[in-house]
mmCIF file of C-alpha atoms in Angstrom:
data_model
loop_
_atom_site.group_PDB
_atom_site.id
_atom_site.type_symbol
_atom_site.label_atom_id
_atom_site.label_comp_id
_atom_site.label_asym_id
_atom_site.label_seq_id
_atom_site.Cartn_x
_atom_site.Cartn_y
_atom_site.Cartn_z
ATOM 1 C CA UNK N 1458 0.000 0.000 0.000
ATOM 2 C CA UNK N 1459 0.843 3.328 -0.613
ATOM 3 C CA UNK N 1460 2.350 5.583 1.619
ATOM 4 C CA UNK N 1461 1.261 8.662 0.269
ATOM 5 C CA UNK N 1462 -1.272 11.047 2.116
ATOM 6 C CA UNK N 1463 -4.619 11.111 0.671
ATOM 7 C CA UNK N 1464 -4.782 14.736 0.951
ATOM 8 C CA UNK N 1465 -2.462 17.806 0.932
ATOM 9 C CA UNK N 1466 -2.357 20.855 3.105
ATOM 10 C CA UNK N 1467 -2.888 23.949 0.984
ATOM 11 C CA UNK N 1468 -0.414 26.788 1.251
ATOM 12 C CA UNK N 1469 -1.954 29.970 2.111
ATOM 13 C CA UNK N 1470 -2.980 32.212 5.136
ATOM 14 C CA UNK N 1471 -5.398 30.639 7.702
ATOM 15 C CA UNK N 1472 -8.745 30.841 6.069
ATOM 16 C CA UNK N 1473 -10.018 31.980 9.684
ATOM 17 C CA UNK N 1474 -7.698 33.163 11.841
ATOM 18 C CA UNK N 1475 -6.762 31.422 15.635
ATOM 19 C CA UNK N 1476 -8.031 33.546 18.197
ATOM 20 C CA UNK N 1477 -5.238 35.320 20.161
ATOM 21 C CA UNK N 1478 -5.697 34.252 24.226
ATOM 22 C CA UNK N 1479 -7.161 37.293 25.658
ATOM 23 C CA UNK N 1480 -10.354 36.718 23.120
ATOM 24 C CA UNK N 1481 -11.167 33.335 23.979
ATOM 25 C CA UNK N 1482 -14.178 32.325 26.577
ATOM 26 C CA UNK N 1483 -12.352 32.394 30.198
ATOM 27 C CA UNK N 1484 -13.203 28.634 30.523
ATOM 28 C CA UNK N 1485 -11.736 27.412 27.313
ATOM 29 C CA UNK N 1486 -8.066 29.117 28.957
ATOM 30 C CA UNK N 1487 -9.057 27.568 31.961
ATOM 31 C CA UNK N 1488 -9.091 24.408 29.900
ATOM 32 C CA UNK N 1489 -5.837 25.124 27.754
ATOM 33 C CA UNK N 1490 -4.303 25.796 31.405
ATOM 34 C CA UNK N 1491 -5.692 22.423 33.058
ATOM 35 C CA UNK N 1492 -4.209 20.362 29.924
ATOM 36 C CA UNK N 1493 -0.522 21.905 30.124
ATOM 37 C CA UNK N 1494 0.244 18.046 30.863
ATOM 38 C CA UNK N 1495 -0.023 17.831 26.755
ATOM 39 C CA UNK N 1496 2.565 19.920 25.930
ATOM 40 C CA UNK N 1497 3.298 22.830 23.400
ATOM 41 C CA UNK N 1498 1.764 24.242 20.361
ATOM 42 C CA UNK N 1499 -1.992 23.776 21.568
ATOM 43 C CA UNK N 1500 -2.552 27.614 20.968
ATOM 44 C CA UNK N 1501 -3.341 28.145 17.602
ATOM 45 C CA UNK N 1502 -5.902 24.726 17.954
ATOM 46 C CA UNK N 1503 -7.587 25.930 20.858
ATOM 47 C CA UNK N 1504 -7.570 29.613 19.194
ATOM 48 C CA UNK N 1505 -9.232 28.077 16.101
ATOM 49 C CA UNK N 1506 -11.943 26.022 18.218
ATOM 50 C CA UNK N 1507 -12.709 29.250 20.187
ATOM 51 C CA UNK N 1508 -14.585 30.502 16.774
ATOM 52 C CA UNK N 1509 -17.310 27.578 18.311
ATOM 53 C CA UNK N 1510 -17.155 27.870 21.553
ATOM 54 C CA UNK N 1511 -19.566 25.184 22.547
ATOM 55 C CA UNK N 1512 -18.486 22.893 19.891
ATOM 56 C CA UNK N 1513 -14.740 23.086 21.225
ATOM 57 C CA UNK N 1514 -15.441 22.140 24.597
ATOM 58 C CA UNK N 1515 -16.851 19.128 23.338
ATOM 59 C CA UNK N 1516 -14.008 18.322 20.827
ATOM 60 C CA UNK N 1517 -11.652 18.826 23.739
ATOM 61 C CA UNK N 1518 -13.209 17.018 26.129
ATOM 62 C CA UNK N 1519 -13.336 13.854 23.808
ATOM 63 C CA UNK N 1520 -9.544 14.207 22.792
ATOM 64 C CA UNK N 1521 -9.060 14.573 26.915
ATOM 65 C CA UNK N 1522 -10.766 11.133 27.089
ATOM 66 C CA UNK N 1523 -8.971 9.234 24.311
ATOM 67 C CA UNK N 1524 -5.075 10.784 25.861
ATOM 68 C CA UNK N 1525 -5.956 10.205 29.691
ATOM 69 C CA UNK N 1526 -8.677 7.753 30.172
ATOM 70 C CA UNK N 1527 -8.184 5.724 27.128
ATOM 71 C CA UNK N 1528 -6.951 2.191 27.087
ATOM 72 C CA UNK N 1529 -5.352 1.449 23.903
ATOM 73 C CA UNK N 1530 -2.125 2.298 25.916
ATOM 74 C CA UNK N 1531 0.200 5.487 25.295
ATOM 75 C CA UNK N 1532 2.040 3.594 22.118
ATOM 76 C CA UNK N 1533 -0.967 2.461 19.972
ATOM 77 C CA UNK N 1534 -2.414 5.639 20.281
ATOM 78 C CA UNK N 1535 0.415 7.985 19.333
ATOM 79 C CA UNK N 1536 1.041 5.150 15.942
ATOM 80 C CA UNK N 1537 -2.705 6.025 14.873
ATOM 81 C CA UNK N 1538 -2.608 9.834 15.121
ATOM 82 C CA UNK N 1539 0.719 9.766 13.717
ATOM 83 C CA UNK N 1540 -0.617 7.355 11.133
ATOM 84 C CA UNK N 1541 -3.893 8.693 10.203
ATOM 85 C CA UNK N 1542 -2.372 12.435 10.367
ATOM 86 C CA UNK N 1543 -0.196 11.394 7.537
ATOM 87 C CA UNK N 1544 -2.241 9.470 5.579
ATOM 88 C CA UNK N 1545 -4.766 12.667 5.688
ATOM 89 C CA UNK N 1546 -1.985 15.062 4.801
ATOM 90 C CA UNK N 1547 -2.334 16.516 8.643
ATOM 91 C CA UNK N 1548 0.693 18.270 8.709
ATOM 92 C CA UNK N 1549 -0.383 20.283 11.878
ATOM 93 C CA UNK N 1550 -1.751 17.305 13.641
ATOM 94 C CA UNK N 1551 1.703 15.141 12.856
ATOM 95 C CA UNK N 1552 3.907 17.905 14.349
ATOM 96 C CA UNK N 1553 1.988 18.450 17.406
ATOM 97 C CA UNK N 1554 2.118 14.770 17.980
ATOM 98 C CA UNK N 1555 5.559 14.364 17.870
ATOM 99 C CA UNK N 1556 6.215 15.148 20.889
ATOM 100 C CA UNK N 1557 3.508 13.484 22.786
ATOM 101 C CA UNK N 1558 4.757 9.585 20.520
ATOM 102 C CA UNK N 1559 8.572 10.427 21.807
ATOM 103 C CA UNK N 1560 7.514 10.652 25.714
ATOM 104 C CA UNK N 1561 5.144 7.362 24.657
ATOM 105 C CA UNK N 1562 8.279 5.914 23.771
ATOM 106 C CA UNK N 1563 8.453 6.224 19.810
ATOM 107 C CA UNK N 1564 12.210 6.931 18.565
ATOM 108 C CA UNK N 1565 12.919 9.384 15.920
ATOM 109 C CA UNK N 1566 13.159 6.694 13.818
ATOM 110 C CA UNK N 1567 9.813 5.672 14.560
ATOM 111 C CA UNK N 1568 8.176 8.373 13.853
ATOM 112 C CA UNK N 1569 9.615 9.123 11.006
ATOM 113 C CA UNK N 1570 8.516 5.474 9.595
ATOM 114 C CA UNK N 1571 5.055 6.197 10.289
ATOM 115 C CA UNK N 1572 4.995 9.052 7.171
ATOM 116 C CA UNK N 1573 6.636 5.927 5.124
ATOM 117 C CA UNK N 1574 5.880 2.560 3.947
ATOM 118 C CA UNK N 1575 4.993 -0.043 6.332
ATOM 119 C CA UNK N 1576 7.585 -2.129 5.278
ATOM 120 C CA UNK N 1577 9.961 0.291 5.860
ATOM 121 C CA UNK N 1578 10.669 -0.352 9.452
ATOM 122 C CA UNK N 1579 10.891 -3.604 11.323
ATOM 123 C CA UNK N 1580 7.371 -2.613 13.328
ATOM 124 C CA UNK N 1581 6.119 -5.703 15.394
ATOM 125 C CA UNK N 1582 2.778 -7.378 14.045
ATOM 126 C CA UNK N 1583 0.187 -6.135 15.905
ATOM 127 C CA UNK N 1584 1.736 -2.041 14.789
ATOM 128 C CA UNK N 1585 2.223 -3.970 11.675
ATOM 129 C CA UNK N 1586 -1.978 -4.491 11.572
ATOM 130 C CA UNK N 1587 -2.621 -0.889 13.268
ATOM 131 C CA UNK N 1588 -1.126 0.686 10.634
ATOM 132 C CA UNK N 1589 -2.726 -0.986 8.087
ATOM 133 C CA UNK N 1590 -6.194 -0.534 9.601
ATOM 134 C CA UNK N 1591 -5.229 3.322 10.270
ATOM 135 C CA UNK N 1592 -4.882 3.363 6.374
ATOM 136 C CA UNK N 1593 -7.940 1.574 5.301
ATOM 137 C CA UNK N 1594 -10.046 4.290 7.425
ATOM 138 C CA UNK N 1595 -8.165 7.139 6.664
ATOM 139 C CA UNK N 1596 -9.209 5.689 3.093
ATOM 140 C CA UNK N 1597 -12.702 5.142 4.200
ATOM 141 C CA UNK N 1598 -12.429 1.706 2.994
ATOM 142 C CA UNK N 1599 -14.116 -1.541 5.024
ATOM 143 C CA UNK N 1600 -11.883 -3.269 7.244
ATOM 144 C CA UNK N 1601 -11.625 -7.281 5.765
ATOM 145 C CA UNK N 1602 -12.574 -9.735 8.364
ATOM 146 C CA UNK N 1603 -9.079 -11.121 8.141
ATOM 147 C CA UNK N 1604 -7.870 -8.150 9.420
ATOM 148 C CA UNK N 1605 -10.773 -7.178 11.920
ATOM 149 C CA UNK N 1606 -9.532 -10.801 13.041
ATOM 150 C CA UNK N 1607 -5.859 -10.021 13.893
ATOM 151 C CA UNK N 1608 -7.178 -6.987 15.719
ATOM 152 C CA UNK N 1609 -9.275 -8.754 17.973
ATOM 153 C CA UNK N 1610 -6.553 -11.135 18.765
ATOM 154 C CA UNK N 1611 -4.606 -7.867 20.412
ATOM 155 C CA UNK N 1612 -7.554 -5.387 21.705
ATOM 156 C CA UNK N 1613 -10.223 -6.211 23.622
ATOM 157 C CA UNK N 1614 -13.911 -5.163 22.480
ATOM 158 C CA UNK N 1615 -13.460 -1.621 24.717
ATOM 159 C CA UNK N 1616 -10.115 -1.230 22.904
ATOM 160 C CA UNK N 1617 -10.881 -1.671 19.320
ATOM 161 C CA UNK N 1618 -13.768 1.160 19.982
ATOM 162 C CA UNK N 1619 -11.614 3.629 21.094
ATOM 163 C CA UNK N 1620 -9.283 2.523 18.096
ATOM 164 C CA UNK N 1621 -11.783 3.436 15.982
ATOM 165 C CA UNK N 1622 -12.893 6.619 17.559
ATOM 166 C CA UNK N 1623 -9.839 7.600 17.914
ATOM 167 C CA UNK N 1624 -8.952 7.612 13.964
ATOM 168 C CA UNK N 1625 -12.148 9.298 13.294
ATOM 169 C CA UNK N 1626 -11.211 12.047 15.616
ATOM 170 C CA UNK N 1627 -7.998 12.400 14.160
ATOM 171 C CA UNK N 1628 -9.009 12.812 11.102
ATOM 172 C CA UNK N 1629 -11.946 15.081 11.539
ATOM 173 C CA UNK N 1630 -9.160 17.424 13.284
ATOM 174 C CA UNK N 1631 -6.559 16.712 10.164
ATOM 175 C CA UNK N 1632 -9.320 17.859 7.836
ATOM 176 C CA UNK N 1633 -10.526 20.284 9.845
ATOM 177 C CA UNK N 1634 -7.448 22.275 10.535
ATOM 178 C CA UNK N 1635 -5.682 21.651 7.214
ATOM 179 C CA UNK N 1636 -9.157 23.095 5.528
ATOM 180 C CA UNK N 1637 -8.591 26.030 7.610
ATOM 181 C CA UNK N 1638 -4.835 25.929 6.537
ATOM 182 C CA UNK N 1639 -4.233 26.496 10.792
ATOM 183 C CA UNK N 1640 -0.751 27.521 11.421
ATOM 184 C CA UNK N 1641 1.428 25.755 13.895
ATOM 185 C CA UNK N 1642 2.606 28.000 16.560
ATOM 186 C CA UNK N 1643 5.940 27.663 15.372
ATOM 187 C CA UNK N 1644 4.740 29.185 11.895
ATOM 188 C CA UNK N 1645 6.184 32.585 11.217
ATOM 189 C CA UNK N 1646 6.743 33.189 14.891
ATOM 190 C CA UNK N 1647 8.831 35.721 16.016
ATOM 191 C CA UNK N 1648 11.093 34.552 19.294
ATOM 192 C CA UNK N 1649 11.964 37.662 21.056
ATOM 193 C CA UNK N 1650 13.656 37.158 24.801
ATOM 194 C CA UNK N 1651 11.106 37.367 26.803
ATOM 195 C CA UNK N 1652 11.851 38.590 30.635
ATOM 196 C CA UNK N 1653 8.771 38.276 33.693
ATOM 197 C CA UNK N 1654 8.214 40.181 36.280
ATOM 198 C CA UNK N 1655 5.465 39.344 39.205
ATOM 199 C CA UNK N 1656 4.319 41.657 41.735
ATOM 200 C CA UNK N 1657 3.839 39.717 44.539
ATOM 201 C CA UNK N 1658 1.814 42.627 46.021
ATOM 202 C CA UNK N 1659 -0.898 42.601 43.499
ATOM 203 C CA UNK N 1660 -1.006 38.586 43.855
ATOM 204 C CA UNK N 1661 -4.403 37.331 45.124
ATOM 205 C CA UNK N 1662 -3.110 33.816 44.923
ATOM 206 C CA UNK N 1663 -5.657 32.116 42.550
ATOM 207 C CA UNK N 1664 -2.605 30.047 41.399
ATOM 208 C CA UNK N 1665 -3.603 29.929 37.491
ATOM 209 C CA UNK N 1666 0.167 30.954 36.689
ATOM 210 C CA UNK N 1667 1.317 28.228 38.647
ATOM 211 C CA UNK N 1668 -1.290 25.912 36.487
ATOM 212 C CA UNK N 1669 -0.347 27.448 33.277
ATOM 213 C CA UNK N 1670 3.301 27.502 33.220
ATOM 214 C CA UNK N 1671 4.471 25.051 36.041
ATOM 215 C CA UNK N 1672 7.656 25.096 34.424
ATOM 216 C CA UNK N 1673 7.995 29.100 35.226
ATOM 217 C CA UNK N 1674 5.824 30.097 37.957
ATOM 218 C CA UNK N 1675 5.272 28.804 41.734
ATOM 219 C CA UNK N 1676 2.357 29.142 44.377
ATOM 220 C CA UNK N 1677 3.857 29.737 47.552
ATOM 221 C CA UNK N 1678 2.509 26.440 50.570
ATOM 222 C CA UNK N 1679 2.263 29.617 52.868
ATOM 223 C CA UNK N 1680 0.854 33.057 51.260
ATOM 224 C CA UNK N 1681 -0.258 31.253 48.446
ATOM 225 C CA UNK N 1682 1.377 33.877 46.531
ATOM 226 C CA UNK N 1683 3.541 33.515 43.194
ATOM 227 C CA UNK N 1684 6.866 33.534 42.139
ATOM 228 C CA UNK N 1685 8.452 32.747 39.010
ATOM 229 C CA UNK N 1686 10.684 30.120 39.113
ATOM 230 C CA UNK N 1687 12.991 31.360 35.974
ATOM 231 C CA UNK N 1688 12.449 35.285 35.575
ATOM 232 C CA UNK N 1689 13.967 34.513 31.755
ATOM 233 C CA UNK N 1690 11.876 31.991 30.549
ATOM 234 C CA UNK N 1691 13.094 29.111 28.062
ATOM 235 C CA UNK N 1692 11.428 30.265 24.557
ATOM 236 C CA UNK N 1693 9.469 26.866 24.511
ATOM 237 C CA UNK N 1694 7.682 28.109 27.020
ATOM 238 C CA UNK N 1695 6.620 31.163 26.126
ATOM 239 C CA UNK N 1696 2.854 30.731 25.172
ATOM 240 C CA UNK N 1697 2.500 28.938 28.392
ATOM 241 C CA UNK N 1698 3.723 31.907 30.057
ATOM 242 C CA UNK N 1699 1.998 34.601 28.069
ATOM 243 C CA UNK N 1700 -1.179 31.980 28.800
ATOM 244 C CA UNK N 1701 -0.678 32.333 32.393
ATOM 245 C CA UNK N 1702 -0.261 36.260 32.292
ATOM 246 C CA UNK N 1703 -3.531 36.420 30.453
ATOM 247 C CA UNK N 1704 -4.997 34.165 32.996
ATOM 248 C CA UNK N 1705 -3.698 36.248 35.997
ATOM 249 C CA UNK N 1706 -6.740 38.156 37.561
ATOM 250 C CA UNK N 1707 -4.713 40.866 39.668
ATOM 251 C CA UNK N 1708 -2.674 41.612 36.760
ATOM 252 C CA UNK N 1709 0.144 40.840 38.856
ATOM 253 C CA UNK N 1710 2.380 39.704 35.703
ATOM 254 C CA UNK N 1711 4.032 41.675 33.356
ATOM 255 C CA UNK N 1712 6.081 40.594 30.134
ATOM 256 C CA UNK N 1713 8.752 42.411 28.676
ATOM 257 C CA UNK N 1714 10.080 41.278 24.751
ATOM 258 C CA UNK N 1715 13.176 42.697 23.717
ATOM 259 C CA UNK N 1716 14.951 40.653 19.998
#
């Protein structure tokens, strides 16, 4: 079979811009905050979702289920997004997902295999059989007994559900956000240094800094109060912080760029 995607991104400006932080619905930050766990270059999806409020809550809340309470296992689920985002041409969906399939134990080499042939890497045979289902469905073809057969040899009834859901979601965000010709975060970005300073004065100690950028910020165990952690932030974490400023209800942070 084929490894070719079934569909290209189109080059081009977003057909509808991501939503910059400040204009999304309180509780959709809330959510990008709670979900930090997931790693970068979420803004630009959750800035496109917050067009449709309503409709990305529920969207999230699904893709929450299939990465935390799913129980395909962290490895099978990283080879079918990575699988089914290339097959669909999801270019933003296959970056974002790198990450996640190297912490769920995917090499480099891995990953990269999953863009290629099947028979290009020595994959065991039950990724052997994911694969090949992930293209079939990302081909909207049936899946042949045989093959529904091998898969129910390796997944239990609960597990081959969630296989399947989870492809459809994937590709319903490939499409979707390739459609929309969505940016990655990375896209065009300029990386100024970015330098934070907290007024510990103004801090009422809600702690949503602390939620948003772990990494950067600290709740005190006695005032409650913040403190950043590294006043000159890593780049990589700079939409988490800039998240967490936006989040801040005294205003207490402040962000200085400087190239």
């Amino acid at each position: 079979m084929t490894s070719s995607p079934a569909s290209v991104r189109v080059p081009g400006p977003p057909r509808i811009p991501p939503l910059p932080p400040s204009e999304w619905p309180a509780s959709l930050r809330s959510l990008l905050a709670d979900s930090h766990k997931d790693g970068a270059g979420r803004v630009n999806l959750f800035g496109t979702l917050a067009h449709h409020p309503v409709l990305a809550h529920a969207w999230l809340s699904l893709a929450r289920v299939l990465t935390h309470e799913g129980t395909l296992g962290d490895r099978r689920r990283e080879l079918v997004v990575l699988r089914t985002a290339h097959r669909l041409g999801g270019t933003f969906v296959h970056e974002r997902h790198r990450t996640p399939a190297t912490e769920a134990g995917l090499t480099a080499e891995e990953i990269r295999a999953t863009a290629a042939a099947p028979d290009a890497h020595p994959w065991t045979d039950e990724e052997r059989t994911l694969l090949e289902t992930c293209d079939l469905l990302a081909a909207n073809s049936t899946l042949p007994d045989g093959l529904w057969q091998r898969l129910a040899r390796e997944l239990d009834p609960e597990q081959l559900i969630e296989l399947l859901v989870l492809a459809g979601q994937t590709a319903a965000m490939s499409t979707t956000l390739g459609v929309l010709r969505t940016p990655s975060d990375d896209a065009g970005a300029v990386r100024p240094h970015l330098t934070v300073r907290l007024d510990r004065e103004r801090c009422r100690s809600a702690g949503r800094c602390a939620g948003a950028a772990p990494e950067v910020f600290e709740q005190s165990d006695t005032d409650g109060r913040a403190t950043p952690l590294v006043p000159e932030p890593d780049q990589k974490y700079a939409d988490d912080v800039r998240l967490a400023a936006d989040l801040c209800p005294s205003g207490a942070i402040t962000l200085m760029d400087a190239t």
